[in-house]
Every structure is written in C-alpha cells, then in structure tokens.
mmCIF file of C-alpha atoms in Angstrom:
data_model
loop_
_atom_site.group_PDB
_atom_site.id
_atom_site.type_symbol
_atom_site.label_atom_id
_atom_site.label_comp_id
_atom_site.label_asym_id
_atom_site.label_seq_id
_atom_site.Cartn_x
_atom_site.Cartn_y
_atom_site.Cartn_z
ATOM 1 C CA MET A 1 -28.468 -18.301 -25.797
ATOM 2 C CA SER A 2 -30.961 -20.301 -23.749
ATOM 3 C CA ARG A 3 -33.429 -18.623 -21.411
ATOM 4 C CA ALA A 4 -31.785 -20.402 -18.470
ATOM 5 C CA ALA A 5 -28.428 -18.871 -19.279
ATOM 6 C CA LYS A 6 -29.571 -15.387 -20.200
ATOM 7 C CA LYS A 7 -27.974 -12.561 -18.248
ATOM 8 C CA THR A 8 -28.290 -8.837 -18.880
ATOM 9 C CA GLU A 9 -26.017 -6.236 -17.310
ATOM 10 C CA GLY A 10 -25.531 -2.548 -17.975
ATOM 11 C CA ALA A 11 -28.547 -2.100 -20.237
ATOM 12 C CA GLY A 12 -29.342 1.553 -20.824
ATOM 13 C CA THR A 13 -25.937 2.761 -19.613
ATOM 14 C CA THR A 14 -24.328 5.483 -21.713
ATOM 15 C CA SER A 15 -21.890 7.023 -19.212
ATOM 16 C CA GLU A 16 -18.939 5.569 -17.331
ATOM 17 C CA SER A 17 -18.955 8.317 -14.707
ATOM 18 C CA THR A 18 -19.136 7.110 -11.105
ATOM 19 C CA PRO A 19 -22.466 8.007 -9.476
ATOM 20 C CA LEU A 20 -22.609 9.137 -5.863
ATOM 21 C CA PHE A 21 -25.172 6.460 -5.036
ATOM 22 C CA SER A 22 -26.764 3.368 -6.541
ATOM 23 C CA VAL A 23 -30.293 2.250 -5.714
ATOM 24 C CA ALA A 24 -30.446 -1.552 -5.950
ATOM 25 C CA ILE A 25 -33.813 -3.296 -6.378
ATOM 26 C CA PRO A 26 -34.242 -7.104 -6.546
ATOM 27 C CA CYS A 27 -37.301 -8.071 -8.599
ATOM 28 C CA TYR A 28 -39.324 -11.261 -8.833
ATOM 29 C CA ASN A 29 -42.617 -11.191 -10.775
ATOM 30 C CA GLU A 30 -43.178 -7.460 -10.298
ATOM 31 C CA GLU A 31 -44.931 -6.620 -13.572
ATOM 32 C CA ALA A 32 -47.971 -5.185 -11.751
ATOM 33 C CA ILE A 33 -45.948 -2.509 -9.943
ATOM 34 C CA ILE A 34 -42.572 -2.069 -11.597
ATOM 35 C CA ASP A 35 -43.433 0.879 -13.859
ATOM 36 C CA ALA A 36 -44.996 2.907 -11.024
ATOM 37 C CA SER A 37 -42.088 2.019 -8.701
ATOM 38 C CA TYR A 38 -39.560 3.101 -11.325
ATOM 39 C CA ARG A 39 -41.252 6.470 -11.772
ATOM 40 C CA ARG A 40 -41.212 7.128 -8.024
ATOM 41 C CA LEU A 41 -37.574 6.041 -7.823
ATOM 42 C CA LYS A 42 -36.612 8.284 -10.732
ATOM 43 C CA ASP A 43 -38.374 11.331 -9.309
ATOM 44 C CA THR A 44 -36.823 10.837 -5.866
ATOM 45 C CA CYS A 45 -33.293 10.269 -7.149
ATOM 46 C CA GLU A 46 -33.512 13.341 -9.381
ATOM 47 C CA ALA A 47 -34.682 15.403 -6.406
ATOM 48 C CA GLN A 48 -31.450 14.678 -4.503
ATOM 49 C CA GLY A 49 -29.475 16.852 -6.922
ATOM 50 C CA VAL A 50 -26.502 14.470 -7.108
ATOM 51 C CA SER A 51 -25.396 11.728 -9.509
ATOM 52 C CA TYR A 52 -27.092 8.345 -9.142
ATOM 53 C CA GLU A 53 -28.001 5.105 -10.879
ATOM 54 C CA ILE A 54 -30.882 2.671 -10.425
ATOM 55 C CA ILE A 55 -30.102 -1.044 -10.773
ATOM 56 C CA PHE A 56 -32.872 -3.603 -11.039
ATOM 57 C CA GLY A 57 -32.025 -7.265 -10.491
ATOM 58 C CA ASN A 58 -34.397 -9.706 -12.191
ATOM 59 C CA ASP A 59 -34.425 -12.925 -10.163
ATOM 60 C CA GLY A 60 -35.766 -15.369 -12.754
ATOM 61 C CA SER A 61 -39.191 -13.770 -13.066
ATOM 62 C CA SER A 62 -41.779 -15.847 -14.963
ATOM 63 C CA ASP A 63 -43.958 -12.856 -15.893
ATOM 64 C CA ARG A 64 -43.148 -9.760 -17.990
ATOM 65 C CA THR A 65 -40.872 -8.148 -15.375
ATOM 66 C CA LEU A 66 -37.681 -8.475 -17.423
ATOM 67 C CA GLU A 67 -39.382 -7.259 -20.607
ATOM 68 C CA LEU A 68 -40.657 -4.158 -18.817
ATOM 69 C CA LEU A 69 -37.288 -3.482 -17.181
ATOM 70 C CA GLU A 70 -35.465 -3.772 -20.497
ATOM 71 C CA ALA A 71 -37.867 -1.239 -21.995
ATOM 72 C CA ILE A 72 -37.248 1.160 -19.091
ATOM 73 C CA ALA A 73 -33.459 0.776 -19.339
ATOM 74 C CA ALA A 74 -33.540 1.326 -23.107
ATOM 75 C CA GLN A 75 -34.965 4.818 -22.645
ATOM 76 C CA ASP A 76 -33.244 5.821 -19.387
ATOM 77 C CA PRO A 77 -29.411 5.744 -19.245
ATOM 78 C CA SER A 78 -29.479 5.988 -15.452
ATOM 79 C CA VAL A 79 -31.093 2.535 -15.242
ATOM 80 C CA ARG A 80 -29.067 -0.678 -15.380
ATOM 81 C CA LEU A 81 -30.096 -4.325 -15.095
ATOM 82 C CA THR A 82 -28.851 -7.668 -13.906
ATOM 83 C CA SER A 83 -30.826 -10.786 -14.726
ATOM 84 C CA HIS A 84 -30.507 -14.547 -14.328
ATOM 85 C CA PHE A 85 -32.600 -17.658 -14.837
ATOM 86 C CA PRO A 86 -33.913 -19.630 -13.091
ATOM 87 C CA ASN A 87 -34.978 -17.988 -9.809
ATOM 88 C CA ARG A 88 -32.017 -18.113 -7.384
ATOM 89 C CA GLY A 89 -33.322 -16.241 -4.339
ATOM 90 C CA ALA A 90 -33.050 -12.782 -2.836
ATOM 91 C CA GLY A 91 -29.569 -13.257 -1.388
ATOM 92 C CA PHE A 92 -28.097 -14.359 -4.718
ATOM 93 C CA THR A 93 -29.721 -11.356 -6.399
ATOM 94 C CA TYR A 94 -28.465 -8.923 -3.753
ATOM 95 C CA ARG A 95 -24.887 -10.142 -4.290
ATOM 96 C CA GLU A 96 -25.261 -9.738 -8.047
ATOM 97 C CA LEU A 97 -26.547 -6.199 -7.556
ATOM 98 C CA TYR A 98 -23.707 -5.310 -5.155
ATOM 99 C CA ALA A 99 -21.141 -6.465 -7.718
ATOM 100 C CA ALA A 100 -22.764 -4.421 -10.493
ATOM 101 C CA ALA A 101 -23.273 -1.205 -8.487
ATOM 102 C CA ARG A 102 -20.889 1.633 -9.331
ATOM 103 C CA GLY A 103 -21.930 4.147 -6.680
ATOM 104 C CA GLY A 104 -19.869 4.761 -3.569
ATOM 105 C CA ILE A 105 -23.121 4.372 -1.619
ATOM 106 C CA ILE A 106 -25.598 1.550 -2.217
ATOM 107 C CA ILE A 107 -29.197 1.934 -1.115
ATOM 108 C CA GLN A 108 -31.203 -1.263 -1.426
ATOM 109 C CA MET A 109 -34.956 -1.596 -1.204
ATOM 110 C CA ASP A 110 -37.810 -3.853 -2.265
ATOM 111 C CA ALA A 111 -39.597 -3.265 -5.558
ATOM 112 C CA ASP A 112 -42.904 -2.560 -3.806
ATOM 113 C CA LEU A 113 -41.310 0.426 -2.007
ATOM 114 C CA ALA A 114 -43.043 -0.566 1.240
ATOM 115 C CA MET A 115 -40.785 1.995 2.900
ATOM 116 C CA PRO A 116 -41.602 5.007 0.721
ATOM 117 C CA VAL A 117 -38.651 5.867 -1.482
ATOM 118 C CA GLU A 118 -39.401 9.569 -1.084
ATOM 119 C CA VAL A 119 -38.544 9.231 2.614
ATOM 120 C CA ALA A 120 -36.017 6.385 2.495
ATOM 121 C CA VAL A 121 -33.441 7.740 0.032
ATOM 122 C CA PRO A 122 -32.816 11.117 1.755
ATOM 123 C CA ALA A 123 -32.964 9.424 5.183
ATOM 124 C CA PHE A 124 -30.269 6.904 4.233
ATOM 125 C CA LEU A 125 -28.043 9.562 2.660
ATOM 126 C CA GLU A 126 -28.325 11.627 5.849
ATOM 127 C CA ALA A 127 -27.704 8.644 8.164
ATOM 128 C CA LEU A 128 -24.593 7.627 6.231
ATOM 129 C CA LYS A 129 -22.908 10.904 7.107
ATOM 130 C CA ASN A 130 -22.221 9.295 10.496
ATOM 131 C CA ALA A 131 -22.408 5.550 9.824
ATOM 132 C CA ASP A 132 -21.057 2.848 7.524
ATOM 133 C CA LEU A 133 -24.347 0.934 7.369
ATOM 134 C CA ALA A 134 -27.872 2.207 8.035
ATOM 135 C CA VAL A 135 -30.710 -0.298 8.434
ATOM 136 C CA GLY A 136 -34.328 0.707 7.817
ATOM 137 C CA SER A 137 -36.586 -0.320 10.719
ATOM 138 C CA ARG A 138 -40.340 -0.803 11.092
ATOM 139 C CA TYR A 139 -40.119 -0.573 14.869
ATOM 140 C CA VAL A 140 -37.661 2.151 15.941
ATOM 141 C CA GLY A 141 -39.881 5.155 16.670
ATOM 142 C CA ILE A 142 -42.356 3.883 14.068
ATOM 143 C CA LYS A 143 -45.692 2.081 14.163
ATOM 144 C CA ALA A 144 -45.720 -0.086 11.056
ATOM 145 C CA ASP A 145 -48.776 -0.710 8.892
ATOM 146 C CA TYR A 146 -48.263 -4.471 9.126
ATOM 147 C CA PRO A 147 -50.632 -7.460 9.647
ATOM 148 C CA LEU A 148 -50.578 -8.995 13.133
ATOM 149 C CA LYS A 149 -49.403 -12.421 11.928
ATOM 150 C CA ARG A 150 -46.424 -10.856 10.183
ATOM 151 C CA ARG A 151 -45.599 -8.695 13.201
ATOM 152 C CA VAL A 152 -45.532 -11.814 15.398
ATOM 153 C CA PHE A 153 -43.188 -13.670 13.042
ATOM 154 C CA SER A 154 -41.012 -10.589 12.588
ATOM 155 C CA ARG A 155 -40.671 -10.001 16.329
ATOM 156 C CA GLY A 156 -39.895 -13.675 16.919
ATOM 157 C CA TYR A 157 -37.192 -13.615 14.253
ATOM 158 C CA THR A 158 -35.770 -10.445 15.769
ATOM 159 C CA LEU A 159 -35.413 -12.144 19.167
ATOM 160 C CA LEU A 160 -33.736 -15.123 17.513
ATOM 161 C CA THR A 161 -31.219 -13.071 15.545
ATOM 162 C CA ARG A 162 -30.350 -10.850 18.487
ATOM 163 C CA ALA A 163 -29.638 -13.960 20.572
ATOM 164 C CA LEU A 164 -27.664 -15.740 17.842
ATOM 165 C CA PHE A 165 -25.609 -12.786 16.628
ATOM 166 C CA ASN A 166 -25.522 -10.416 19.619
ATOM 167 C CA LEU A 167 -27.114 -7.636 17.569
ATOM 168 C CA LYS A 168 -28.489 -4.349 18.822
ATOM 169 C CA ILE A 169 -30.460 -3.880 15.587
ATOM 170 C CA VAL A 170 -34.174 -4.393 16.208
ATOM 171 C CA ASP A 171 -35.353 -5.093 12.651
ATOM 172 C CA THR A 172 -32.981 -6.928 10.303
ATOM 173 C CA GLN A 173 -35.408 -8.088 7.622
ATOM 174 C CA THR A 174 -36.979 -5.098 5.891
ATOM 175 C CA GLY A 175 -34.630 -5.310 2.911
ATOM 176 C CA PHE A 176 -34.130 -1.531 3.115
ATOM 177 C CA MET A 177 -30.506 -0.606 3.886
ATOM 178 C CA GLY A 178 -27.937 1.984 2.903
ATOM 179 C CA PHE A 179 -24.184 1.397 3.115
ATOM 180 C CA TYR A 180 -20.821 2.356 1.655
ATOM 181 C CA LYS A 181 -19.718 -0.054 -1.050
ATOM 182 C CA LYS A 182 -16.191 0.032 0.360
ATOM 183 C CA ILE A 183 -17.270 -2.165 3.293
ATOM 184 C CA LEU A 184 -18.163 -5.118 1.021
ATOM 185 C CA PRO A 185 -14.616 -6.554 0.697
ATOM 186 C CA ALA A 186 -14.571 -7.034 4.489
ATOM 187 C CA LEU A 187 -17.697 -9.220 4.310
ATOM 188 C CA ASP A 188 -18.043 -12.809 3.083
ATOM 189 C CA LEU A 189 -21.686 -13.077 2.068
ATOM 190 C CA LYS A 190 -22.890 -16.551 1.094
ATOM 191 C CA ALA A 191 -26.644 -16.773 1.778
ATOM 192 C CA ASP A 192 -28.981 -17.107 -1.202
ATOM 193 C CA GLY A 193 -32.234 -16.351 0.668
ATOM 194 C CA PHE A 194 -33.544 -13.429 2.683
ATOM 195 C CA GLU A 195 -31.269 -14.492 5.547
ATOM 196 C CA LEU A 196 -28.513 -12.655 3.660
ATOM 197 C CA LEU A 197 -29.846 -9.513 5.330
ATOM 198 C CA VAL A 198 -28.984 -10.688 8.835
ATOM 199 C CA GLU A 199 -25.736 -12.182 7.521
ATOM 200 C CA PHE A 200 -24.795 -8.748 6.139
ATOM 201 C CA ILE A 201 -25.651 -6.890 9.347
ATOM 202 C CA ALA A 202 -23.968 -9.445 11.622
ATOM 203 C CA GLN A 203 -20.757 -9.489 9.595
ATOM 204 C CA ALA A 204 -20.636 -5.694 9.415
ATOM 205 C CA ASN A 205 -21.138 -5.572 13.173
ATOM 206 C CA TYR A 206 -18.408 -8.132 13.868
ATOM 207 C CA ALA A 207 -16.036 -6.307 11.503
ATOM 208 C CA GLY A 208 -16.370 -3.193 13.647
ATOM 209 C CA PHE A 209 -18.245 -1.002 11.181
ATOM 210 C CA ASN A 210 -20.554 1.684 12.510
ATOM 211 C CA VAL A 211 -24.048 0.190 12.130
ATOM 212 C CA THR A 212 -27.115 2.318 12.848
ATOM 213 C CA GLU A 213 -30.867 1.779 12.599
ATOM 214 C CA ILE A 214 -33.360 4.375 11.384
ATOM 215 C CA GLY A 215 -37.132 4.237 11.716
ATOM 216 C CA LEU A 216 -38.984 4.548 8.418
ATOM 217 C CA PRO A 217 -42.711 4.305 7.651
ATOM 218 C CA TRP A 218 -43.857 0.942 6.300
ATOM 219 C CA PHE A 219 -46.957 0.269 4.207
ATOM 220 C CA HIS A 220 -47.934 -3.351 3.607
ATOM 221 C CA ASP A 221 -48.934 -3.795 -0.057
ATOM 222 C CA THR A 222 -49.755 -7.138 -1.691
ATOM 223 C CA THR A 223 -50.302 -5.851 -5.239
ATOM 224 C CA SER A 224 -47.291 -7.775 -6.548
ATOM 225 C CA GLY A 225 -48.036 -10.879 -4.466
ATOM 226 C CA GLU A 226 -47.886 -12.068 -0.867
ATOM 227 C CA THR A 227 -45.163 -14.237 0.660
ATOM 228 C CA GLU A 228 -46.449 -17.364 2.407
ATOM 229 C CA VAL A 229 -45.343 -16.677 5.975
ATOM 230 C CA TRP A 230 -45.080 -20.238 7.288
ATOM 231 C CA SER A 231 -43.057 -21.740 4.439
ATOM 232 C CA GLU A 232 -40.822 -18.679 4.121
ATOM 233 C CA SER A 233 -40.202 -18.671 7.886
ATOM 234 C CA VAL A 234 -39.052 -22.296 7.820
ATOM 235 C CA LYS A 235 -36.629 -21.548 4.971
ATOM 236 C CA MET A 236 -35.349 -18.433 6.725
ATOM 237 C CA LEU A 237 -34.814 -20.293 9.995
ATOM 238 C CA ALA A 238 -32.793 -23.007 8.260
ATOM 239 C CA GLY A 239 -30.820 -20.400 6.332
ATOM 240 C CA THR A 240 -30.180 -18.315 9.445
ATOM 241 C CA LEU A 241 -28.790 -21.316 11.314
ATOM 242 C CA ARG A 242 -26.471 -21.977 8.355
ATOM 243 C CA VAL A 243 -25.306 -18.357 8.571
ATOM 244 C CA LYS A 244 -24.541 -18.828 12.273
ATOM 245 C CA ARG A 245 -22.546 -22.011 11.598
ATOM 246 C CA ARG A 246 -20.536 -20.298 8.858
ATOM 247 C CA LEU A 247 -19.773 -17.312 11.068
ATOM 248 C CA CYS A 248 -18.624 -19.523 13.925
ATOM 249 C CA GLY A 249 -16.562 -21.663 11.574
ATOM 250 C CA SER A 250 -14.856 -18.627 10.079
ATOM 251 C CA GLY A 251 -14.093 -17.041 13.442
ATOM 252 C CA ARG A 252 -16.551 -14.191 12.783
ATOM 253 C CA GLY A 253 -19.029 -15.404 15.371
ATOM 254 C CA ARG A 254 -18.278 -12.764 17.988
ATOM 255 C CA ARG A 255 -17.598 -9.069 17.604
ATOM 256 C CA PRO A 256 -14.097 -8.105 18.705
ATOM 257 C CA GLY A 257 -14.005 -6.321 22.036
#
C-alpha cells in the first residue's frame, strides 16, 4: 500500500466494550510533544474511574508522529488511531475521529494540551450533565496566557462569527469541546479546516441543542510549532464564509424560534 493511501484505525484495541467517553486528538507533526501529552492524557482518564478510550488522528504528519503513535497504541489497548496521507486539514481529521469514536461522550482537544487535560476532562464531564455540547473558552471568567497578536485576531474572529451565526458563544476556536456523540447525526459537517469548529457550534445551536461555554485555563506553547497567524486567518475567513453560505443554502442559517 502506498504512503498516500495508508490508513490505520483501531490499532491497540483489544476490547469491543463501549467506553463512557472518547478523547479525540488531531495530530500534525507532534513528535516533540506526543509522548508527554499521551502520558498526561492517560493519567487523567484513569483518574476519572470510568471507561474511556483515547483516539489520535494523524493528519498526514511528515515527521515521526505516526510511528510514535503506533508504538503507543501497540502497548496500550485504550489507545486507537486514525491516519491518512497527505495532510487534509483539521476539519477532515475531526470528522474522521468522530466516526471512529465509540464513547457516548466525545471530548476533543489539541495535542499540545493548551487547556490542561487535568482540568479539561473533569470539567467537560461535569458540564455535560446539563448540556449537549460544552465549549472550552479562553475568555469566560479566564485570563488566557496568550500573545497579544493572537488575542486580537481571536477577538476579531469572535465578533465575526457572532454576527454571522447569531452565536452567544464567546470563543469558538480553541478546539477543546465535549459533546454527546448522539448529536452528530443532526449535524452536516463539511469544513476541512479549523472553521469546522464554528460550523459544529452553529449547527448545534440551530438544531436546538443545549450549548454551553466553560472557562478553562490556556497556556500558549510553541514546542510543536507555531501557526502563522496571517495566512491561517485568511484561510479561516474564506472557510467561514463558505460555512455561512452552506448553512443558508441548507435552511440552517437561523436558529428556530
């Protein structure tokens, strides 16, 4: 099989039992941090005292990320993988992870664990006692450890998405969310980039699900690389406008009264 076609799913899985929750982590060139992140994830999930799985999604990494993940999954049956080549984008990887997840609850987060997993996992599990979707926020009751330039772009994007989609959520783009898998069939997610996050929240809102936002600490870490803000912002803007057009075209552009 060619590298471009290679796909790995279910590595390291020895049990067909349904876990209470799945932690879903998209990965792109994370070799510098992935082992330490896995160990923190494992310790936190074990501490919850309920069944779980951890799913890593390799998004066409060009470094040793997939090799390291396969080694982790080979020795830990609670870890599963999805992988594709070439790089397809965060949104594509999120959708692949959602399809593979077996837990009734899915908690997604970035591989750098910028919102500490030790806080995020129990906070999402608690929030989902009274909500269908909980969104992790850098700004609700929290002062984020975040560079000024990124705060400016983030706030500007927040204003744009609230205007376009009539959202009450302050921070749509952390990548840290918890939700019940059963809501996914009501959504029609298409975005391949990071704009999938706002697409997810907007569609859940329009579908009438109970969406809440929880403040979580955020620590900016560039160990695994730094996104170029200008170029990524242009791509996200274009992708977000496509999301808006699709929602309007499908009749999902306004939440039912």
